[in-house]
Short mmCIF file of C-alpha atoms in Angstrom, two decimals:
data_model
loop_
_atom_site.label_atom_id
_atom_site.label_comp_id
_atom_site.label_asym_id
_atom_site.label_seq_id
_atom_site.Cartn_x
_atom_site.Cartn_y
_atom_site.Cartn_z
CA UNK A 1 -60.74 -7.91 -134.30
CA UNK A 2 -61.75 -7.67 -130.63
CA UNK A 3 -65.08 -5.89 -130.15
CA UNK A 4 -65.63 -4.00 -126.90
CA UNK A 5 -69.21 -4.56 -125.80
CA UNK A 6 -71.18 -2.18 -123.65
CA UNK A 7 -70.79 -4.34 -120.55
CA UNK A 8 -67.03 -4.31 -121.02
CA UNK A 9 -66.86 -0.51 -120.86
CA UNK A 10 -67.21 -0.57 -117.08
CA UNK A 11 -64.15 -2.79 -116.86
CA UNK A 12 -62.24 -0.60 -119.32
CA UNK A 13 -62.98 2.49 -117.23
CA UNK A 14 -61.96 0.69 -114.03
CA UNK A 15 -58.65 -0.42 -115.51
CA UNK A 16 -58.04 3.00 -117.05
CA UNK A 17 -58.64 4.68 -113.70
CA UNK A 18 -56.17 2.38 -111.96
CA UNK A 19 -53.40 3.52 -114.31
CA UNK A 20 -53.17 6.79 -112.37
CA UNK A 21 -50.71 4.79 -110.26
CA UNK A 22 -48.64 4.03 -113.35
CA UNK A 23 -48.86 7.68 -114.38
CA UNK A 24 -47.25 8.63 -111.08
CA UNK A 25 -44.64 5.91 -111.65
CA UNK A 26 -43.63 7.49 -114.96
CA UNK A 27 -43.74 11.03 -113.60
CA UNK A 28 -41.32 10.07 -110.83
CA UNK A 29 -38.96 8.36 -113.30
CA UNK A 30 -38.84 11.37 -115.60
CA UNK A 31 -38.72 14.02 -112.86
CA UNK A 32 -34.94 14.10 -112.47
CA UNK A 33 -34.31 15.05 -116.11
CA UNK A 34 -35.87 18.55 -116.03
CA UNK A 35 -35.47 19.05 -112.27
CA UNK A 36 -31.89 18.03 -111.49
CA UNK A 37 -30.08 20.85 -113.36
CA UNK A 38 -32.08 23.43 -111.40
CA UNK A 39 -31.54 21.53 -108.14
CA UNK A 40 -27.80 21.58 -108.68
CA UNK A 41 -27.86 25.35 -108.65
CA UNK A 42 -30.67 25.84 -106.17
CA UNK A 43 -30.04 23.31 -103.39
CA UNK A 44 -27.14 21.01 -104.12
CA UNK A 45 -24.71 23.95 -104.42
CA UNK A 46 -25.01 24.17 -100.63
CA UNK A 47 -23.05 20.93 -100.42
CA UNK A 48 -19.56 21.84 -99.24
CA UNK A 49 -17.29 21.35 -102.22
CA UNK A 50 -14.19 22.76 -103.87
CA UNK A 51 -15.27 22.02 -107.41
CA UNK A 52 -18.35 21.21 -109.42
CA UNK A 53 -18.09 17.42 -109.45
CA UNK A 54 -18.88 16.86 -105.78
CA UNK A 55 -22.28 18.51 -105.76
CA UNK A 56 -23.00 16.93 -109.14
CA UNK A 57 -22.25 13.52 -107.60
CA UNK A 58 -24.68 14.34 -104.79
CA UNK A 59 -27.32 15.14 -107.39
CA UNK A 60 -26.68 11.84 -109.16
CA UNK A 61 -27.02 10.00 -105.84
CA UNK A 62 -30.34 11.74 -105.24
CA UNK A 63 -31.55 10.71 -108.69
CA UNK A 64 -30.63 7.04 -108.20
CA UNK A 65 -32.29 6.82 -104.78
CA UNK A 66 -35.66 6.28 -106.45
CA UNK A 67 -34.38 2.81 -107.40
CA UNK A 68 -33.48 2.08 -103.79
CA UNK A 69 -36.87 3.22 -102.50
CA UNK A 70 -38.62 1.26 -105.24
CA UNK A 71 -36.73 -1.91 -104.26
CA UNK A 72 -38.13 -1.60 -100.74
CA UNK A 73 -41.64 -0.84 -102.02
CA UNK A 74 -41.54 -3.73 -104.49
CA UNK A 75 -40.27 -6.20 -101.88
CA UNK A 76 -42.96 -5.26 -99.36
CA UNK A 77 -45.71 -5.03 -101.99
CA UNK A 78 -46.21 -8.81 -101.93
CA UNK A 79 -47.31 -8.65 -98.31
CA UNK A 80 -49.45 -5.56 -98.86
CA UNK A 81 -51.10 -6.96 -101.98
CA UNK A 82 -52.12 -10.03 -100.04
CA UNK A 83 -53.11 -8.42 -96.75
CA UNK A 84 -54.65 -5.14 -97.99
CA UNK A 85 -55.70 -6.22 -101.46
CA UNK A 86 -54.69 -4.86 -104.84
CA UNK A 87 -56.79 -1.73 -104.41
CA UNK A 88 -55.78 -1.39 -100.77
CA UNK A 89 -52.05 -1.44 -101.59
CA UNK A 90 -52.55 1.52 -103.92
CA UNK A 91 -54.93 3.35 -101.58
CA UNK A 92 -53.20 2.93 -98.23
CA UNK A 93 -49.54 2.55 -99.20
CA UNK A 94 -48.58 3.81 -102.66
CA UNK A 95 -50.62 7.02 -102.64
CA UNK A 96 -49.63 8.23 -99.11
CA UNK A 97 -45.94 7.51 -99.78
CA UNK A 98 -46.13 9.43 -103.05
CA UNK A 99 -47.98 12.45 -101.63
CA UNK A 100 -45.65 12.69 -98.62
CA UNK A 101 -42.53 12.34 -100.76
CA UNK A 102 -43.58 14.92 -103.35
CA UNK A 103 -44.74 17.48 -100.79
CA UNK A 104 -41.49 17.06 -98.86
CA UNK A 105 -39.58 17.57 -102.11
CA UNK A 106 -41.60 20.68 -102.87
CA UNK A 107 -40.83 22.22 -99.47
CA UNK A 108 -37.28 20.89 -98.95
CA UNK A 109 -34.49 23.32 -98.13
CA UNK A 110 -31.62 20.92 -97.48
CA UNK A 111 -30.01 17.98 -99.26
CA UNK A 112 -30.95 15.36 -96.58
CA UNK A 113 -34.60 16.37 -96.91
CA UNK A 114 -34.47 15.82 -100.67
CA UNK A 115 -32.77 12.45 -100.24
CA UNK A 116 -35.37 11.19 -97.75
CA UNK A 117 -38.22 12.50 -99.90
CA UNK A 118 -36.78 10.70 -102.93
CA UNK A 119 -36.77 7.43 -100.99
CA UNK A 120 -40.43 7.90 -100.03
CA UNK A 121 -41.39 8.56 -103.65
CA UNK A 122 -39.44 5.49 -104.71
CA UNK A 123 -41.26 3.32 -102.17
CA UNK A 124 -44.62 4.49 -103.49
CA UNK A 125 -43.49 3.85 -107.06
CA UNK A 126 -42.29 0.35 -106.14
CA UNK A 127 -45.70 -0.58 -104.75
CA UNK A 128 -47.54 0.92 -107.74
CA UNK A 129 -45.30 -0.84 -110.27
CA UNK A 130 -46.36 -4.16 -108.76
CA UNK A 131 -49.97 -3.42 -107.81
CA UNK A 132 -51.26 -1.76 -110.99
CA UNK A 133 -50.41 -4.63 -113.40
CA UNK A 134 -51.90 -7.17 -110.98
CA UNK A 135 -55.05 -5.09 -110.52
CA UNK A 136 -55.59 -4.74 -114.28
CA UNK A 137 -54.87 -8.42 -115.03
CA UNK A 138 -57.36 -9.59 -112.41
CA UNK A 139 -60.03 -7.11 -113.49
CA UNK A 140 -59.88 -7.45 -117.28
CA UNK A 141 -61.75 -10.15 -119.24
CA UNK A 142 -59.46 -12.49 -121.23
CA UNK A 143 -60.34 -10.97 -124.60
CA UNK A 144 -59.26 -7.48 -123.43
CA UNK A 145 -56.51 -8.35 -120.98
CA UNK A 146 -53.72 -7.65 -123.48
CA UNK A 147 -54.86 -4.17 -124.45
CA UNK A 148 -55.80 -3.19 -120.91
CA UNK A 149 -52.60 -4.66 -119.50
CA UNK A 150 -50.55 -2.60 -121.95
CA UNK A 151 -52.28 0.52 -120.61
CA UNK A 152 -49.95 0.25 -117.62
CA UNK A 153 -46.87 0.92 -119.75
CA UNK A 154 -48.76 3.53 -121.78
CA UNK A 155 -49.49 5.45 -118.58
CA UNK A 156 -45.84 5.16 -117.50
CA UNK A 157 -44.62 6.64 -120.78
CA UNK A 158 -47.27 9.36 -120.61
CA UNK A 159 -46.09 10.25 -117.09
CA UNK A 160 -42.52 10.67 -118.34
CA UNK A 161 -43.72 12.65 -121.38
CA UNK A 162 -45.85 14.86 -119.10
CA UNK A 163 -42.99 15.85 -116.83
CA UNK A 164 -40.75 16.50 -119.85
CA UNK A 165 -43.41 18.71 -121.43
CA UNK A 166 -43.99 20.71 -118.25
CA UNK A 167 -40.24 21.10 -117.80
CA UNK A 168 -39.93 22.33 -121.37
CA UNK A 169 -42.73 24.88 -120.97
CA UNK A 170 -41.63 26.32 -117.63
CA UNK A 171 -40.05 29.78 -117.70
CA UNK A 172 -36.26 29.63 -117.79
CA UNK A 173 -33.62 31.99 -116.47
CA UNK A 174 -29.88 32.26 -116.06
CA UNK A 175 -28.88 30.62 -112.82
CA UNK A 176 -25.55 29.79 -111.16
CA UNK A 177 -24.98 26.10 -111.73
CA UNK A 178 -23.41 23.58 -109.43
CA UNK A 179 -21.45 25.85 -107.03
CA UNK A 180 -18.98 26.77 -109.76
CA UNK A 181 -18.35 29.38 -112.40
CA UNK A 182 -20.27 27.61 -115.14
CA UNK A 183 -23.77 28.93 -115.83
CA UNK A 184 -26.45 27.50 -118.05
CA UNK A 185 -30.05 28.28 -118.90
CA UNK A 186 -32.26 26.42 -116.42
CA UNK A 187 -35.48 26.94 -114.50
CA UNK A 188 -34.39 27.61 -110.95
CA UNK A 189 -37.77 27.20 -109.24
CA UNK A 190 -39.48 24.89 -111.72
CA UNK A 191 -38.47 21.74 -109.87
CA UNK A 192 -40.66 22.71 -106.91
CA UNK A 193 -43.66 23.23 -109.18
CA UNK A 194 -43.02 19.85 -110.82
CA UNK A 195 -42.92 18.26 -107.35
CA UNK A 196 -46.27 19.88 -106.55
CA UNK A 197 -47.72 18.35 -109.74
CA UNK A 198 -46.37 14.97 -108.59
CA UNK A 199 -48.18 15.42 -105.25
CA UNK A 200 -51.41 16.15 -107.13
CA UNK A 201 -51.03 12.91 -109.10
CA UNK A 202 -50.52 10.99 -105.84
CA UNK A 203 -53.61 12.66 -104.38
CA UNK A 204 -55.59 11.81 -107.51
CA UNK A 205 -54.58 8.16 -107.07
CA UNK A 206 -55.97 8.22 -103.53
CA UNK A 207 -59.38 9.54 -104.58
CA UNK A 208 -59.55 7.27 -107.60
CA UNK A 209 -58.87 4.23 -105.41
CA UNK A 210 -61.73 5.25 -103.12
CA UNK A 211 -64.04 4.66 -106.08
CA UNK A 212 -62.43 1.49 -107.42
CA UNK A 213 -63.68 -1.98 -106.42
CA UNK A 214 -61.36 -4.72 -105.27
CA UNK A 215 -60.63 -7.36 -107.91
CA UNK A 216 -63.03 -10.34 -107.84
CA UNK A 217 -60.13 -12.80 -107.91
CA UNK A 218 -58.64 -11.31 -104.76
CA UNK A 219 -61.99 -11.41 -102.97
CA UNK A 220 -62.45 -15.03 -104.01
CA UNK A 221 -58.94 -16.07 -103.00
CA UNK A 222 -59.35 -14.33 -99.67
CA UNK A 223 -62.60 -16.16 -98.99
CA UNK A 224 -61.27 -19.54 -100.05
CA UNK A 225 -57.79 -19.03 -98.56
CA UNK A 226 -56.18 -19.99 -101.85
CA UNK A 227 -53.03 -18.02 -101.19
CA UNK A 228 -51.60 -20.08 -98.33
CA UNK A 229 -48.47 -20.77 -100.38
CA UNK A 230 -47.70 -17.06 -100.40
CA UNK A 231 -46.85 -16.95 -96.70
CA UNK A 232 -43.15 -17.48 -97.32
CA UNK A 233 -41.04 -15.82 -99.98
CA UNK A 234 -38.32 -18.39 -99.28
CA UNK A 235 -40.76 -21.16 -100.19
CA UNK A 236 -41.46 -19.38 -103.47
CA UNK A 237 -37.75 -19.02 -104.24
CA UNK A 238 -37.13 -22.69 -103.47
CA UNK A 239 -40.01 -23.55 -105.81
CA UNK A 240 -38.06 -21.95 -108.68
CA UNK A 241 -35.19 -24.37 -108.18
CA UNK A 242 -37.41 -27.36 -107.41
CA UNK A 243 -40.04 -27.19 -110.18
CA UNK A 244 -41.31 -30.74 -109.70
CA UNK A 245 -43.52 -29.68 -106.78
CA UNK A 246 -45.41 -27.10 -108.89
CA UNK A 247 -44.31 -27.10 -112.52
CA UNK A 248 -46.73 -24.45 -113.77
CA UNK A 249 -45.89 -21.95 -111.05
CA UNK A 250 -42.15 -22.57 -111.31
CA UNK A 251 -42.07 -22.07 -115.07
CA UNK A 252 -44.21 -18.94 -114.90
CA UNK A 253 -42.16 -17.31 -112.15
CA UNK A 254 -38.85 -18.08 -113.87
CA UNK A 255 -40.13 -16.67 -117.16
CA UNK A 256 -41.37 -13.51 -115.42
CA UNK A 257 -37.96 -13.04 -113.83
CA UNK A 258 -36.16 -13.52 -117.15
CA UNK A 259 -38.45 -11.00 -118.88
CA UNK A 260 -37.60 -8.39 -116.27
CA UNK A 261 -33.89 -9.05 -116.73
CA UNK A 262 -34.20 -8.85 -120.52
CA UNK A 263 -36.10 -5.57 -120.27
CA UNK A 264 -33.44 -3.81 -118.22
CA UNK A 265 -30.37 -5.31 -119.91
CA UNK A 266 -31.65 -4.72 -123.45
CA UNK A 267 -30.01 -1.32 -123.80
CA UNK A 268 -32.94 1.03 -123.16
CA UNK A 269 -30.93 3.08 -120.64
CA UNK A 270 -28.04 3.41 -123.09
CA UNK A 271 -30.34 4.56 -125.89
CA UNK A 272 -31.91 7.21 -123.64
CA UNK A 273 -28.42 8.24 -122.48
CA UNK A 274 -27.27 8.95 -126.05
CA UNK A 275 -30.62 10.20 -127.37
CA UNK A 276 -29.89 13.91 -126.84
CA UNK A 277 -26.47 13.67 -128.50
CA UNK A 278 -27.90 11.72 -131.43
CA UNK A 279 -30.75 14.18 -131.90
CA UNK A 280 -28.21 17.01 -131.62
CA UNK A 281 -26.66 15.80 -134.85
CA UNK A 282 -30.06 16.35 -136.45
CA UNK A 283 -30.19 19.94 -135.26
CA UNK A 284 -32.11 19.41 -131.99
CA UNK A 285 -29.81 21.29 -129.61
CA UNK A 286 -32.37 21.68 -126.78
CA UNK A 287 -31.99 18.62 -124.54
CA UNK A 288 -35.47 19.10 -123.07
CA UNK A 289 -36.99 19.13 -126.54
CA UNK A 290 -34.96 16.03 -127.44
CA UNK A 291 -36.40 14.23 -124.43
CA UNK A 292 -39.93 15.20 -125.46
CA UNK A 293 -39.36 13.86 -128.98
CA UNK A 294 -38.04 10.52 -127.69
CA UNK A 295 -40.87 10.06 -125.19
CA UNK A 296 -43.54 11.14 -127.68
CA UNK A 297 -42.26 8.43 -130.03
CA UNK A 298 -42.32 5.87 -127.23
CA UNK A 299 -45.83 6.92 -126.16
CA UNK A 300 -47.19 6.63 -129.70
CA UNK A 301 -45.66 3.20 -130.31
CA UNK A 302 -46.88 1.95 -126.92
CA UNK A 303 -50.37 3.08 -127.94
CA UNK A 304 -49.97 1.03 -131.12
CA UNK A 305 -48.98 -1.91 -128.92
CA UNK A 306 -52.24 -1.53 -126.94
CA UNK A 307 -54.22 -1.77 -130.18
CA UNK A 308 -52.33 -4.83 -131.42
CA UNK A 309 -51.88 -6.82 -128.21
CA UNK A 310 -55.13 -8.79 -128.38
CA UNK A 311 -55.00 -9.20 -132.15
CA UNK A 312 -51.37 -10.20 -132.76
CA UNK A 313 -50.67 -11.84 -129.40
CA UNK A 314 -47.94 -11.40 -126.80
CA UNK A 315 -45.40 -13.83 -128.27
CA UNK A 316 -45.52 -12.43 -131.80
CA UNK A 317 -45.19 -8.81 -130.67
CA UNK A 318 -42.39 -9.69 -128.28
CA UNK A 319 -40.54 -11.58 -131.02
CA UNK A 320 -40.86 -8.66 -133.44
CA UNK A 321 -39.72 -6.32 -130.67
CA UNK A 322 -36.57 -8.31 -129.88
CA UNK A 323 -35.60 -8.70 -133.55
CA UNK A 324 -36.05 -4.96 -134.09
CA UNK A 325 -34.04 -4.06 -130.98
CA UNK A 326 -31.23 -6.44 -131.95
CA UNK A 327 -30.95 -4.75 -135.35
CA UNK A 328 -30.99 -1.29 -133.73
CA UNK A 329 -28.34 -2.21 -131.15
CA UNK A 330 -26.14 -3.68 -133.89
CA UNK A 331 -26.55 -0.55 -136.00
CA UNK A 332 -25.57 1.61 -133.02
CA UNK A 333 -22.48 -0.54 -132.45
CA UNK A 334 -21.47 -0.13 -136.10
CA UNK A 335 -22.09 3.62 -135.90
CA UNK A 336 -19.70 4.06 -132.98
CA UNK A 337 -17.13 1.53 -134.24
CA UNK A 338 -16.73 2.91 -137.77
CA UNK A 339 -17.87 6.54 -137.29
CA UNK A 340 -20.69 6.16 -139.76
CA UNK A 341 -22.96 9.08 -140.83
CA UNK A 342 -25.20 10.39 -138.00
CA UNK A 343 -28.33 9.56 -139.98
CA UNK A 344 -27.71 5.89 -139.17
CA UNK A 345 -27.68 6.63 -135.45
CA UNK A 346 -30.93 8.57 -135.77
CA UNK A 347 -32.50 5.64 -137.64
CA UNK A 348 -31.24 3.22 -134.97
CA UNK A 349 -32.72 5.44 -132.25
CA UNK A 350 -36.16 5.50 -133.87
CA UNK A 351 -36.07 1.76 -134.64
CA UNK A 352 -35.02 0.87 -131.11
CA UNK A 353 -37.62 3.05 -129.36
CA UNK A 354 -40.34 1.68 -131.66
CA UNK A 355 -39.29 -1.93 -131.10
CA UNK A 356 -39.01 -1.55 -127.33
CA UNK A 357 -42.39 0.17 -127.09
CA UNK A 358 -44.40 -2.47 -128.95
CA UNK A 359 -43.00 -5.43 -127.04
CA UNK A 360 -40.29 -5.52 -124.39
CA UNK A 361 -41.58 -2.34 -122.76
CA UNK A 362 -45.19 -3.30 -121.96
CA UNK A 363 -45.27 -7.10 -122.27
CA UNK A 364 -43.16 -8.12 -119.22
CA UNK A 365 -45.52 -6.10 -116.99
CA UNK A 366 -48.53 -7.62 -118.78
CA UNK A 367 -47.32 -11.21 -118.59
CA UNK A 368 -46.14 -11.02 -114.97
CA UNK A 369 -49.62 -11.18 -113.39
CA UNK A 370 -51.14 -13.02 -116.35
CA UNK A 371 -49.00 -16.16 -116.26
CA UNK A 372 -48.30 -16.44 -112.52
CA UNK A 373 -51.04 -18.51 -110.82
CA UNK A 374 -53.33 -16.75 -108.37
CA UNK A 375 -51.97 -18.72 -105.42
CA UNK A 376 -48.53 -17.15 -105.89
CA UNK A 377 -49.34 -13.91 -107.73
CA UNK A 378 -48.87 -11.39 -104.92
CA UNK A 379 -45.48 -12.63 -103.70
CA UNK A 380 -44.11 -13.61 -107.09
CA UNK A 381 -45.14 -10.32 -108.69
CA UNK A 382 -43.43 -8.40 -105.91
CA UNK A 383 -40.22 -10.41 -106.40
CA UNK A 384 -40.33 -9.92 -110.19
CA UNK A 385 -40.85 -6.18 -109.68
CA UNK A 386 -38.02 -6.11 -107.16
CA UNK A 387 -35.74 -7.84 -109.66
CA UNK A 388 -36.66 -5.26 -112.30
CA UNK A 389 -35.67 -2.39 -110.01
CA UNK A 390 -32.45 -4.13 -108.94
CA UNK A 391 -31.48 -4.63 -112.59
CA UNK A 392 -32.39 -1.01 -113.34
CA UNK A 393 -30.12 0.16 -110.52
CA UNK A 394 -27.26 -2.09 -111.67
CA UNK A 395 -27.38 -1.05 -115.32
CA UNK A 396 -27.81 2.65 -114.46
CA UNK A 397 -24.86 2.69 -112.07
CA UNK A 398 -22.58 0.49 -114.19
CA UNK A 399 -23.29 1.98 -117.60
CA UNK A 400 -21.08 5.06 -117.33
CA UNK A 401 -18.63 3.65 -114.78
CA UNK A 402 -17.95 0.13 -116.10
CA UNK A 403 -19.47 -0.57 -119.51
CA UNK A 404 -18.45 2.58 -121.37
CA UNK A 405 -14.87 2.81 -119.98
CA UNK A 406 -14.06 -0.87 -120.64
CA UNK A 407 -16.23 -1.86 -123.60
CA UNK A 408 -16.55 1.57 -125.23
CA UNK A 409 -19.89 2.54 -126.84
CA UNK A 410 -19.48 0.09 -129.73
CA UNK A 411 -18.78 -2.88 -127.44
CA UNK A 412 -21.57 -1.86 -125.06
CA UNK A 413 -24.22 -1.82 -127.77
CA UNK A 414 -22.89 -5.07 -129.19
CA UNK A 415 -23.35 -6.62 -125.75
CA UNK A 416 -26.93 -5.37 -125.66
CA UNK A 417 -27.48 -6.88 -129.13
CA UNK A 418 -26.31 -10.25 -127.81
CA UNK A 419 -28.72 -9.95 -124.86
CA UNK A 420 -31.72 -9.23 -127.09
CA UNK A 421 -30.67 -12.03 -129.46
CA UNK A 422 -30.57 -14.53 -126.61
CA UNK A 423 -33.88 -13.17 -125.32
CA UNK A 424 -35.50 -13.90 -128.69
CA UNK A 425 -34.53 -17.58 -128.64
CA UNK A 426 -35.41 -17.89 -124.95
CA UNK A 427 -38.90 -16.53 -125.66
CA UNK A 428 -39.44 -18.99 -128.51
CA UNK A 429 -38.72 -21.89 -126.17
CA UNK A 430 -40.27 -20.72 -122.91
CA UNK A 431 -43.30 -18.57 -123.75
CA UNK A 432 -46.58 -20.04 -125.05
CA UNK A 433 -49.13 -17.65 -126.53
CA UNK A 434 -51.59 -16.50 -123.87
CA UNK A 435 -53.88 -14.28 -125.96
CA UNK A 436 -57.55 -14.47 -124.90
CA UNK A 437 -56.95 -17.37 -122.51
CA UNK A 438 -58.35 -17.64 -119.01
CA UNK A 439 -56.00 -17.92 -116.05
CA UNK A 440 -56.83 -21.62 -115.71
CA UNK A 441 -56.01 -22.27 -119.37
CA UNK A 442 -52.71 -20.40 -119.04
CA UNK A 443 -51.78 -22.45 -115.99
CA UNK A 444 -52.57 -25.62 -117.92
CA UNK A 445 -50.23 -24.46 -120.67
CA UNK A 446 -47.35 -24.00 -118.24
CA UNK A 447 -48.11 -27.33 -116.58
CA UNK A 448 -48.02 -29.22 -119.88
CA UNK A 449 -45.03 -31.28 -120.94
CA UNK A 450 -44.40 -29.01 -123.94
CA UNK A 451 -44.80 -25.28 -123.58
CA UNK A 452 -45.35 -25.00 -127.30
CA UNK A 453 -48.66 -26.87 -127.16
CA UNK A 454 -51.01 -24.83 -129.33
CA UNK A 455 -54.10 -24.80 -127.12
CA UNK A 456 -55.20 -21.45 -128.44
CA UNK A 457 -55.09 -22.15 -132.17
CA UNK A 458 -58.76 -21.57 -132.78
CA UNK A 459 -60.77 -20.04 -135.59
CA UNK A 460 -63.08 -17.09 -135.23
CA UNK A 461 -66.16 -19.22 -134.47
CA UNK A 462 -64.35 -21.03 -131.68
CA UNK A 463 -63.07 -17.73 -130.34
CA UNK A 464 -66.55 -16.25 -130.25
CA UNK A 465 -67.86 -19.39 -128.52
CA UNK A 466 -65.09 -19.12 -125.91
CA UNK A 467 -66.09 -15.52 -125.21
CA UNK A 468 -69.73 -16.51 -124.87
CA UNK A 469 -68.78 -19.26 -122.44
CA UNK A 470 -66.68 -16.89 -120.37
CA UNK A 471 -68.66 -15.52 -117.44
CA UNK A 472 -68.96 -11.74 -117.20
CA UNK A 473 -66.41 -10.17 -114.90
CA UNK A 474 -68.85 -8.32 -112.67
CA UNK A 475 -72.26 -9.84 -111.96
CA UNK A 476 -74.92 -8.00 -110.02
CA UNK A 477 -74.48 -10.25 -106.98
CA UNK A 478 -70.72 -9.81 -107.16
CA UNK A 479 -71.21 -6.06 -107.39
CA UNK A 480 -73.29 -6.21 -104.22
CA UNK A 481 -70.60 -8.29 -102.52
CA UNK A 482 -67.94 -5.74 -103.43
CA UNK A 483 -70.10 -2.91 -102.14
CA UNK A 484 -70.49 -4.77 -98.84
CA UNK A 485 -66.73 -5.14 -98.58
CA UNK A 486 -66.02 -1.53 -99.60
CA UNK A 487 -69.07 0.70 -99.18
CA UNK A 488 -67.24 3.63 -100.78
CA UNK A 489 -66.48 1.66 -103.94
CA UNK A 490 -68.21 2.26 -107.24
CA UNK A 491 -68.16 0.43 -110.51
CA UNK A 492 -68.34 3.79 -112.30
#
């Protein structure tokens, strides 16, 4: 069991504070669920249309624009992480984009205003989704990096749960829906209040970052000019296809990319899509309440993942996660193919959410900055984050327009089961265990001839000795150096 010493508490608080960026990330992702129905009646009905579908399509386009904005933010985050620092990217880029986008959403009166504001929020989210994992990985000591790294995903799920809860608790009223005759019970003005809460989260990120120090690794790399290889993204891409020049970096980047692809093409969007209908068979007719139940389950299991990450290890949890998700996807396919009792679909839903939350949800974001060498971390992390958002956009847009019409629900979930099955075997071959290892040791693993070299198979005495040999993260002289660089910073 990993023991958190008193000196480590400063680092824990620093990493916990940085997850305000991930909280905003989750809040933005979940915002459309409680807000869009009210927007359809409040703003999008002003779109000139002869029937309901046109303004509904405009609302769907607005919802998906967060992916487009996040792609831009993720792509540019590599440059900002390197030039402004990990803290600086959150302070000067992510937070201002988020505050501006949410305030514009809160005050918007026309559809174009909402669309532009959504892009701004997406850009801020894209930067945060890259910067927060890197900041935590470079701040946390090896023995706590797993648990603290998983806090990123925990904050994302809490952000989604928060917006669902607020949406559920807001006062509701009858409101004309979608410029047609159909009416449903929605909160007509609640979406503006939710946007105001989003602006407050963005503002909180700004003030938190004023108190955070820059990561020691970034300060060191900046002094020693380690990151010269990060000047060109094209050089990094060519490195992936020409691994001989830098085997460790090439393997790590390719694995990070594959993990992002596996995460988005594992079926999580499909499960969320059907969650309300599945829970409806269990008597949960309120879609908002169904969303809260799903996200509360995901939040709890992600919390369990935080507790287990530094005890069980990344590879073991990820393997368990993929096996569990494969079984759940297969069960969902059988449910739709043979019209099995709804209780099986409910079981599959719970199994899938639990499996995703303990492994494939948090671990790709944890491993991304952990396994990529410092010399390529900024650019490579931005490209991996960009790939994640591109895959998210593809699967979201193609799920209801291509997969369901051609493969039907049973075939779609069977396809997802094949993806998670392949991911399991890929992980066994390509991912060494990185629990409690320093960045240098991890790079040595990826540079070795066999990735399955068990460099970390140590007993408790050896583990304790390794922790004693590891230098503390923040020394007094380093603290003074950080204060000289950022006078407003504080180590709590």
